[in-house]
Amino acid sequence: MMNKKWTIGKIKEFVEKNSDSKLLTTEYHGFSQKLQFQCSCGSNFEKTFTKFKNNHQRKCDACQPPKESR
């Protein structure tokens, strides 16, 4: 299994390539850490990178309301 070690640099690159958001956090401590992002609308939001990457939650809650869990 290829375990790609994510660094803050790689995350920043991923965020810039795959979303209109910006990464504000400057240090990465692991998958459970909540990162600070700035949405293209100017609002800041917080998410773990896992949610951002795997659940495609790449905007703030105003631009991309959380899906209601059934």
Coordinates of N, CA and C in Angstrom, one line a residue:
M1 N 0.8 -1.2 0.0 CA 0.0 0.0 0.0 C 0.9 1.2 0.0
M2 N 0.7 2.1 -0.9 CA 1.5 3.3 -1.0 C 1.0 4.3 0.0
N3 N 1.7 4.6 1.0 CA 1.3 5.6 2.0 C 2.1 6.9 1.7
K4 N 1.4 7.8 1.1 CA 2.0 9.0 0.7 C 2.1 9.9 1.9
K5 N 3.2 10.3 2.3 CA 3.3 11.1 3.5 C 3.0 12.6 3.1
W6 N 1.9 13.0 3.7 CA 1.5 14.4 3.4 C 2.3 15.4 4.3
T7 N 2.8 16.4 3.6 CA 3.4 17.5 4.3 C 2.6 18.7 4.1
I8 N 2.8 19.7 4.9 CA 2.1 21.0 4.7 C 2.2 21.5 3.3
G9 N 3.4 21.3 2.7 CA 3.6 21.8 1.3 C 2.8 21.0 0.3
K10 N 2.7 19.7 0.5 CA 1.9 18.9 -0.4 C 0.5 19.2 -0.3
I11 N 0.0 19.4 1.0 CA -1.4 19.7 1.2 C -1.7 21.1 0.5
K12 N -0.9 22.0 0.7 CA -1.1 23.4 0.1 C -1.2 23.2 -1.4
E13 N -0.3 22.5 -2.0 CA -0.3 22.2 -3.4 C -1.7 21.6 -3.8
F14 N -2.1 20.5 -3.1 CA -3.3 19.8 -3.4 C -4.5 20.8 -3.3
V15 N -4.5 21.6 -2.3 CA -5.6 22.6 -2.1 C -5.7 23.5 -3.2
E16 N -4.5 24.1 -3.6 CA -4.5 25.0 -4.7 C -4.9 24.4 -6.1
K17 N -4.5 23.2 -6.3 CA -4.8 22.5 -7.6 C -6.2 22.0 -7.7
N18 N -6.8 21.7 -6.5 CA -8.1 21.0 -6.6 C -9.3 21.7 -6.0
S19 N -9.0 23.0 -5.6 CA -10.1 23.8 -5.1 C -9.9 25.2 -5.3
D20 N -10.9 26.1 -5.0 CA -10.7 27.5 -5.1 C -10.3 28.1 -3.7
S21 N -10.1 27.2 -2.8 CA -9.8 27.6 -1.4 C -8.3 27.7 -1.2
K22 N -7.9 28.4 -0.2 CA -6.5 28.5 0.2 C -6.3 27.9 1.5
L23 N -5.1 27.3 1.7 CA -4.7 26.8 3.0 C -4.1 27.9 3.8
L24 N -4.6 28.1 5.0 CA -4.0 29.1 5.9 C -3.1 28.5 7.0
T25 N -3.3 27.2 7.3 CA -2.5 26.6 8.3 C -1.1 26.4 7.8
T26 N -0.1 26.6 8.6 CA 1.3 26.5 8.2 C 2.1 25.3 8.7
E27 N 1.5 24.5 9.6 CA 2.1 23.3 10.1 C 1.1 22.2 10.1
Y28 N 1.6 21.0 9.8 CA 0.7 19.8 9.7 C 1.2 18.8 10.7
H29 N 0.2 18.4 11.5 CA 0.6 17.4 12.6 C 0.0 16.1 12.4
G30 N -0.8 15.9 11.4 CA -1.5 14.6 11.2 C -2.9 14.7 10.9
F31 N -3.5 13.5 10.5 CA -4.8 13.5 9.9 C -6.0 14.0 10.8
S32 N -5.8 13.9 12.1 CA -6.9 14.3 13.0 C -6.9 15.9 13.2
Q33 N -5.8 16.5 12.8 CA -5.7 18.0 13.0 C -6.7 18.7 12.1
K34 N -7.4 19.7 12.6 CA -8.2 20.5 11.8 C -7.4 21.6 11.2
L35 N -7.5 21.8 9.9 CA -6.7 22.8 9.2 C -7.6 24.0 8.9
Q36 N -7.0 25.2 8.8 CA -7.7 26.4 8.5 C -7.6 26.7 7.0
F37 N -8.8 26.9 6.4 CA -8.8 27.2 5.0 C -9.5 28.5 4.8
Q38 N -9.2 29.2 3.7 CA -10.0 30.3 3.3 C -10.7 30.0 2.0
C39 N -12.0 30.1 2.0 CA -12.9 29.9 0.9 C -12.7 31.0 -0.2
S40 N -13.1 30.7 -1.4 CA -13.0 31.7 -2.5 C -13.9 32.9 -2.2
C41 N -14.9 32.7 -1.3 CA -15.8 33.8 -1.0 C -15.2 34.7 0.1
G42 N -14.1 34.3 0.6 CA -13.4 35.1 1.6 C -13.6 34.6 3.1
S43 N -14.5 33.7 3.3 CA -14.7 33.2 4.6 C -13.7 32.1 5.0
N44 N -13.3 32.1 6.2 CA -12.4 31.0 6.7 C -13.2 29.9 7.2
F45 N -12.7 28.7 7.1 CA -13.4 27.5 7.6 C -12.3 26.5 8.0
E46 N -12.8 25.5 8.8 CA -11.9 24.6 9.4 C -12.3 23.2 9.0
K47 N -11.4 22.3 8.6 CA -11.7 20.9 8.3 C -10.5 20.1 8.5
T48 N -10.7 18.8 8.7 CA -9.5 18.0 8.6 C -9.2 17.8 7.1
F49 N -7.9 17.5 6.8 CA -7.5 17.3 5.4 C -8.3 16.1 4.8
T50 N -8.5 15.1 5.7 CA -9.2 13.9 5.2 C -10.6 14.2 4.6
K51 N -11.3 15.0 5.4 CA -12.6 15.5 4.9 C -12.5 16.3 3.6
F52 N -11.6 17.2 3.7 CA -11.4 18.1 2.5 C -11.1 17.3 1.3
K53 N -10.2 16.3 1.4 CA -9.7 15.5 0.3 C -10.7 14.4 -0.1
N54 N -11.1 13.6 0.8 CA -11.9 12.4 0.5 C -13.4 12.7 0.4
N55 N -13.9 13.7 1.2 CA -15.3 14.0 1.1 C -15.6 15.2 0.2
H56 N -14.6 15.7 -0.4 CA -14.8 16.8 -1.3 C -15.4 18.0 -0.7
Q57 N -15.1 18.2 0.6 CA -15.7 19.4 1.3 C -14.6 20.5 1.1
R58 N -14.7 21.2 0.0 CA -13.7 22.1 -0.4 C -14.1 23.6 -0.3
K59 N -15.2 23.9 0.3 CA -15.7 25.2 0.4 C -16.2 25.4 1.8
C60 N -16.4 26.7 2.2 CA -17.0 26.9 3.5 C -18.5 26.5 3.5
D61 N -19.0 26.4 4.7 CA -20.4 25.9 4.9 C -21.4 26.7 4.2
A62 N -21.2 28.0 4.0 CA -22.1 28.9 3.3 C -22.2 28.5 1.8
C63 N -21.0 28.3 1.2 CA -20.9 28.0 -0.2 C -21.2 26.6 -0.5
Q64 N -20.9 25.7 0.5 CA -21.2 24.3 0.3 C -21.8 23.7 1.6
P65 N -23.1 23.9 1.8 CA -23.7 23.5 3.0 C -23.4 22.0 3.3
P66 N -23.2 21.6 4.6 CA -23.0 20.2 4.9 C -24.2 19.4 4.4
K67 N -23.9 18.2 3.9 CA -25.0 17.3 3.5 C -25.7 16.9 4.8
E68 N -27.0 16.8 4.8 CA -27.7 16.3 5.9 C -27.5 14.8 6.0
S69 N -27.1 14.3 7.2 CA -27.0 12.9 7.4 C -28.4 12.3 7.6
R70 N -28.6 11.2 6.9 CA -30.0 10.6 7.0 C -30.0 9.7 8.2

